[in-house]
Amino acid sequence: MQSILGPISRDLSLVILPGLICIAVAEAVNGIPVLASIAMLIGIYFADAGHVYTTVFRFDRSSKKYQVFILAPLVGFFLLFAIWPLSGLPGMWSLVIYMTLIHNLRQIFGIRRWYYRLEHRTDKPLSQYLFYLSYLLPFIAMHFRPQMSQSDFYLIRALWIHPSLQVYNLMFYGSFLLGATWIATELWQQKTWKAMSSLYPFSQWAIYIYVFLFARSEMQMMLPLVVSHGVAYMALIHHSRIKVYETSKWLPIIMVALAGGAFEYFTDYSESRLTSPLLASCLVALFTHYYADTFIWKGSDPDARKIYS
């Protein structure tokens, strides 16, 4: 079996299994306020908020690339998120939510392609279309879940919720039918079993199914999604530094993630803080991370070619 991080056990523990483990944790601690709060604290502020700041480790801070992808967007994004709340215009949190989903899905697709490359598989258009549809349909279905309209969590309220049991049921069963079609197509196209390029996207699809169709609380919805994304990202940052700079240590990455998470914890994402410059700073970091990731993992990037080699 081909792996990204070296030993198969490392890929399993850092890339494939964290989100699945968090499903079990979310089920176990749901309804236990203290444990649920601790799980959310670790998941939201370390894995999710913290991993955003570790993007800086992909750059030599003296390079022009660092200035283009990190420093240049800061001013524009800060102006955007400082002025937007003051303007009274709606939609800021909706943008955050939907851009986060796009970013999450792009990472899953990118890691899938990475495993494809390692296992010498051809990524056929049919597989790509079915992949995206299989992931997007559960997310779309969530917008029609009757339970979603009962939530007072402000990020949930930023979604365009239209409760309809009939539409939801149709999309619920359609998600499984489409997913089964995608999985069958993936397996049929393989001449021999390709473990990692199959296990990874199938496992992340299972997380999407749980989060968007079965989760009964904000904690159950967010924990598996953000931990699977954030832990895998930090592992890939660590791996990329080894490939590009021939050295990397986990401690600085963890410390930056903890510091970034602590900053966002004390900033506190809440509507009472919409006019706070600190909130704008958090969103600047988030969208700079999204912007940089659009370019730094492309195969055309010289450092990315070293990482993928």
Coordinates of C-alpha atoms in Angstrom, one line a residue:
M1 CA 0.0 0.0 0.0
Q2 CA 1.2 3.5 -0.9
S3 CA 1.1 6.2 1.7
I4 CA 1.8 9.9 1.9
L5 CA 3.3 10.3 5.3
G6 CA 5.6 7.2 5.3
P7 CA 4.3 4.3 7.4
I8 CA 0.7 3.3 6.7
S9 CA 0.0 3.6 10.4
R10 CA 0.8 7.4 10.2
D11 CA -1.7 7.9 7.3
L12 CA -4.3 6.0 9.1
S13 CA -3.9 7.8 12.4
L14 CA -3.5 11.3 11.0
V15 CA -5.3 11.4 7.7
I16 CA -8.0 8.7 7.5
L17 CA -9.2 7.9 11.0
P18 CA -9.4 11.2 13.1
G19 CA -12.8 12.1 11.8
L20 CA -14.2 8.6 12.2
I21 CA -12.9 8.5 15.8
C22 CA -14.5 11.8 16.5
I23 CA -17.9 10.4 15.4
A24 CA -17.5 7.8 18.1
V25 CA -16.5 10.5 20.6
A26 CA -19.4 12.8 19.6
E27 CA -21.8 10.0 20.1
A28 CA -20.3 9.1 23.5
V29 CA -20.2 12.6 25.0
N30 CA -23.4 14.0 23.5
G31 CA -25.7 14.9 26.4
I32 CA -22.7 15.2 28.8
P33 CA -22.2 19.0 28.9
V34 CA -18.7 19.0 30.4
L35 CA -17.2 16.4 28.1
A36 CA -19.0 17.8 25.1
S37 CA -17.6 21.3 25.9
I38 CA -14.0 19.8 26.2
A39 CA -14.4 18.0 22.9
M40 CA -15.6 21.2 21.2
L41 CA -12.8 23.2 22.8
I42 CA -10.1 20.9 21.4
G43 CA -11.8 20.4 18.0
I44 CA -12.9 24.0 17.3
Y45 CA -10.0 26.0 18.7
F46 CA -7.0 23.6 18.2
A47 CA -7.8 21.5 15.2
D48 CA -10.0 23.9 13.3
A49 CA -8.9 27.5 14.2
G50 CA -5.4 26.4 15.0
H51 CA -4.5 24.7 11.8
V52 CA -5.3 27.9 9.8
Y53 CA -2.2 29.5 11.3
T54 CA 0.1 26.6 10.4
T55 CA -0.1 27.6 6.7
V56 CA 2.9 29.9 7.4
F57 CA 5.1 26.8 7.7
R58 CA 4.7 26.1 4.0
F59 CA 6.8 29.2 3.2
D60 CA 10.2 30.6 3.6
R61 CA 9.3 33.9 5.3
S62 CA 11.9 35.8 3.3
S63 CA 10.5 34.6 -0.1
K64 CA 8.5 36.6 -2.5
K65 CA 5.9 33.8 -2.5
Y66 CA 5.3 34.5 1.2
Q67 CA 4.7 38.1 0.5
V68 CA 2.3 37.3 -2.3
F69 CA 0.3 34.6 -0.6
I70 CA 0.3 35.6 3.0
L71 CA 1.2 39.3 3.4
A72 CA -0.5 40.8 0.3
P73 CA -4.1 39.5 1.0
L74 CA -4.0 40.6 4.7
V75 CA -4.8 44.2 4.0
G76 CA -7.7 43.5 1.6
F77 CA -9.3 40.9 3.8
F78 CA -8.9 43.0 6.9
L79 CA -10.7 45.9 5.2
L80 CA -13.4 43.6 3.9
F81 CA -14.2 42.1 7.3
A82 CA -13.7 45.3 9.3
I83 CA -16.1 47.3 7.0
W84 CA -18.7 44.5 6.3
P85 CA -20.2 44.4 9.8
L86 CA -20.3 48.1 10.1
S87 CA -22.1 48.4 6.8
G88 CA -25.1 46.4 8.1
L89 CA -25.1 44.2 4.9
P90 CA -26.1 40.6 5.5
G91 CA -24.4 37.5 4.4
M92 CA -20.9 37.6 6.1
W93 CA -21.4 34.4 8.1
S94 CA -23.0 32.7 5.1
L95 CA -19.9 33.4 3.1
V96 CA -17.8 32.0 5.9
I97 CA -19.8 28.8 6.1
Y98 CA -20.0 28.1 2.4
M99 CA -16.4 29.0 1.7
T100 CA -15.4 26.7 4.5
L101 CA -17.3 23.8 3.0
I102 CA -15.7 24.5 -0.4
H103 CA -12.3 24.6 1.2
N104 CA -12.9 21.3 3.1
L105 CA -14.1 19.6 0.0
R106 CA -11.1 20.8 -2.0
Q107 CA -8.7 19.4 0.6
I108 CA -10.4 16.0 0.4
F109 CA -10.3 16.0 -3.4
G110 CA -6.6 17.0 -3.3
I111 CA -5.6 14.3 -0.9
R112 CA -7.6 11.8 -3.0
R113 CA -5.7 12.9 -6.1
W114 CA -2.4 12.5 -4.1
Y115 CA -3.2 8.9 -3.3
Y116 CA -4.2 8.4 -6.9
R117 CA -0.8 9.6 -8.0
L118 CA 1.0 7.4 -5.5
E119 CA -1.0 4.3 -6.7
H120 CA -0.6 5.2 -10.4
R121 CA -4.3 5.5 -10.9
T122 CA -6.0 7.5 -13.6
D123 CA -8.6 9.9 -12.3
K124 CA -11.4 9.6 -14.8
P125 CA -14.0 12.3 -15.2
L126 CA -16.9 10.0 -14.2
S127 CA -15.2 9.3 -10.9
Q128 CA -14.7 13.0 -10.3
Y129 CA -18.3 13.9 -11.0
L130 CA -19.6 11.1 -8.8
F131 CA -17.2 12.1 -6.1
Y132 CA -18.4 15.7 -5.9
L133 CA -22.1 14.8 -6.2
S134 CA -21.8 12.2 -3.5
Y135 CA -20.3 14.7 -1.1
L136 CA -22.5 17.6 -2.0
L137 CA -25.9 15.9 -1.9
P138 CA -25.8 15.2 1.9
F139 CA -24.7 18.8 2.5
I140 CA -27.6 20.1 0.3
A141 CA -30.0 17.7 2.0
M142 CA -29.0 19.2 5.4
H143 CA -30.6 22.5 4.3
F144 CA -34.0 20.8 4.3
R145 CA -33.7 18.9 7.6
P146 CA -36.7 20.0 9.8
Q147 CA -34.4 19.9 12.9
M148 CA -32.1 22.5 11.5
S149 CA -34.7 25.3 11.9
Q150 CA -34.8 24.6 15.6
S151 CA -31.2 25.5 16.2
D152 CA -30.2 28.9 17.6
F153 CA -26.5 28.4 16.9
Y154 CA -25.5 31.5 14.8
L155 CA -23.4 29.6 12.2
I156 CA -26.3 27.2 11.6
R157 CA -28.6 30.2 11.2
A158 CA -26.3 31.6 8.6
L159 CA -27.2 28.7 6.3
W160 CA -30.0 29.0 3.9
I161 CA -32.4 26.6 5.7
H162 CA -35.7 25.6 4.0
P163 CA -37.2 22.8 6.2
S164 CA -39.1 20.3 4.1
L165 CA -39.5 16.7 5.3
Q166 CA -40.4 15.4 1.8
V167 CA -37.4 17.0 0.0
Y168 CA -35.1 16.0 2.9
N169 CA -36.3 12.3 2.7
L170 CA -35.8 12.3 -1.1
M171 CA -32.3 13.6 -0.7
F172 CA -31.5 11.4 2.3
Y173 CA -32.1 8.2 0.4
G174 CA -30.6 9.7 -2.8
S175 CA -27.4 10.4 -0.9
F176 CA -27.0 6.7 -0.1
L177 CA -28.0 5.6 -3.6
L178 CA -25.6 8.1 -5.2
G179 CA -22.8 7.2 -2.8
A180 CA -23.3 3.5 -3.5
T181 CA -23.1 4.2 -7.2
W182 CA -19.9 6.2 -6.8
I183 CA -18.2 3.5 -4.6
A184 CA -19.2 0.8 -7.0
T185 CA -17.8 2.8 -9.9
E186 CA -14.6 3.4 -8.1
L187 CA -14.1 -0.3 -7.3
W188 CA -15.2 -1.4 -10.8
Q189 CA -12.6 0.9 -12.4
Q190 CA -9.8 -0.6 -10.4
K191 CA -8.0 -3.5 -12.0
T192 CA -6.5 -4.4 -8.6
W193 CA -7.4 -3.2 -5.2
K194 CA -6.0 0.3 -4.5
A195 CA -6.3 0.6 -0.7
M196 CA -5.5 4.2 0.2
S197 CA -7.1 5.9 -2.8
S198 CA -10.3 4.0 -1.9
L199 CA -10.2 4.1 1.9
Y200 CA -9.5 7.8 2.2
P201 CA -12.4 9.2 0.1
F202 CA -14.8 6.6 1.3
S203 CA -14.0 7.4 5.0
Q204 CA -14.5 11.1 4.5
W205 CA -17.7 10.5 2.7
A206 CA -18.9 8.5 5.7
I207 CA -18.1 11.6 7.8
Y208 CA -20.2 13.8 5.5
I209 CA -23.1 11.4 5.8
Y210 CA -23.0 11.4 9.6
V211 CA -22.4 15.1 10.0
F212 CA -25.1 16.3 7.6
L213 CA -27.7 13.6 7.8
F214 CA -27.5 12.1 11.3
A215 CA -25.8 14.6 13.7
R216 CA -28.3 15.7 16.4
S217 CA -26.3 18.6 17.9
E218 CA -23.8 21.3 16.8
M219 CA -21.1 19.4 18.6
Q220 CA -21.8 16.2 16.6
M221 CA -22.0 18.2 13.4
M222 CA -18.8 20.1 13.8
L223 CA -16.4 17.9 15.7
P224 CA -15.8 15.1 13.1
L225 CA -15.7 17.6 10.2
V226 CA -13.2 20.0 11.7
V227 CA -10.9 17.5 13.3
S228 CA -10.6 15.3 10.2
H229 CA -9.7 18.4 8.2
G230 CA -7.4 20.2 10.7
V231 CA -5.4 17.2 11.8
A232 CA -4.8 16.0 8.3
Y233 CA -3.7 19.5 7.2
M234 CA -1.2 19.8 10.0
A235 CA 0.2 16.4 9.2
L236 CA 0.6 17.5 5.6
I237 CA 2.3 20.7 6.6
H238 CA 4.8 18.7 8.7
H239 CA 5.4 16.3 5.8
S240 CA 5.8 19.2 3.3
R241 CA 8.6 20.8 5.4
I242 CA 10.5 17.5 5.4
K243 CA 10.2 17.2 1.6
V244 CA 11.0 20.9 0.9
Y245 CA 13.4 21.8 3.7
E246 CA 14.6 18.3 4.7
T247 CA 13.7 19.0 8.3
S248 CA 10.6 19.5 10.3
K249 CA 9.5 19.3 14.0
W250 CA 6.0 18.9 15.3
L251 CA 6.5 21.1 18.3
P252 CA 6.5 24.5 16.5
I253 CA 3.5 23.5 14.4
I254 CA 1.5 22.4 17.5
M255 CA 2.5 25.6 19.4
V256 CA 1.4 27.8 16.5
A257 CA -1.9 25.9 16.3
L258 CA -2.4 26.3 20.1
A259 CA -1.6 30.0 20.0
G260 CA -3.9 30.6 17.0
G261 CA -6.7 28.6 18.7
A262 CA -6.2 30.5 21.9
F263 CA -6.4 33.9 20.1
E264 CA -9.7 32.9 18.4
Y265 CA -11.0 31.5 21.7
F266 CA -10.5 34.8 23.5
T267 CA -11.8 36.7 20.5
D268 CA -15.0 34.6 20.7
Y269 CA -17.0 34.1 17.6
S270 CA -20.3 35.7 18.6
E271 CA -22.6 38.3 17.1
S272 CA -21.8 40.7 19.9
R273 CA -18.3 40.9 18.6
L274 CA -19.2 41.6 14.9
T275 CA -17.7 45.1 15.1
S276 CA -14.5 43.9 16.9
P277 CA -11.2 44.3 15.0
L278 CA -10.2 41.0 16.7
L279 CA -13.0 39.2 14.9
A280 CA -11.9 40.8 11.6
S281 CA -8.3 39.6 12.3
C282 CA -9.6 36.0 12.8
L283 CA -11.5 36.1 9.5
V284 CA -8.5 37.6 7.8
A285 CA -6.4 34.7 8.9
L286 CA -9.1 32.2 7.8
F287 CA -9.5 33.7 4.3
T288 CA -5.8 34.2 3.8
H289 CA -5.5 30.5 4.5
Y290 CA -8.1 29.7 1.9
Y291 CA -6.5 32.0 -0.6
A292 CA -3.0 30.6 -0.1
D293 CA -4.1 27.0 -0.2
T294 CA -5.7 27.6 -3.6
F295 CA -2.1 28.0 -5.1
I296 CA 0.5 26.4 -2.8
W297 CA -0.7 22.8 -3.3
K298 CA -1.0 22.9 -7.1
G299 CA 1.3 20.6 -9.1
S300 CA 2.6 23.6 -11.0
D301 CA 4.1 25.1 -7.8
P302 CA 7.9 24.2 -7.5
D303 CA 7.6 23.3 -3.8
A304 CA 4.5 21.3 -4.4
R305 CA 6.3 19.2 -7.0
K306 CA 9.0 18.4 -4.4
I307 CA 6.3 17.4 -1.9
Y308 CA 4.5 15.1 -4.4
S309 CA 7.7 13.5 -5.6

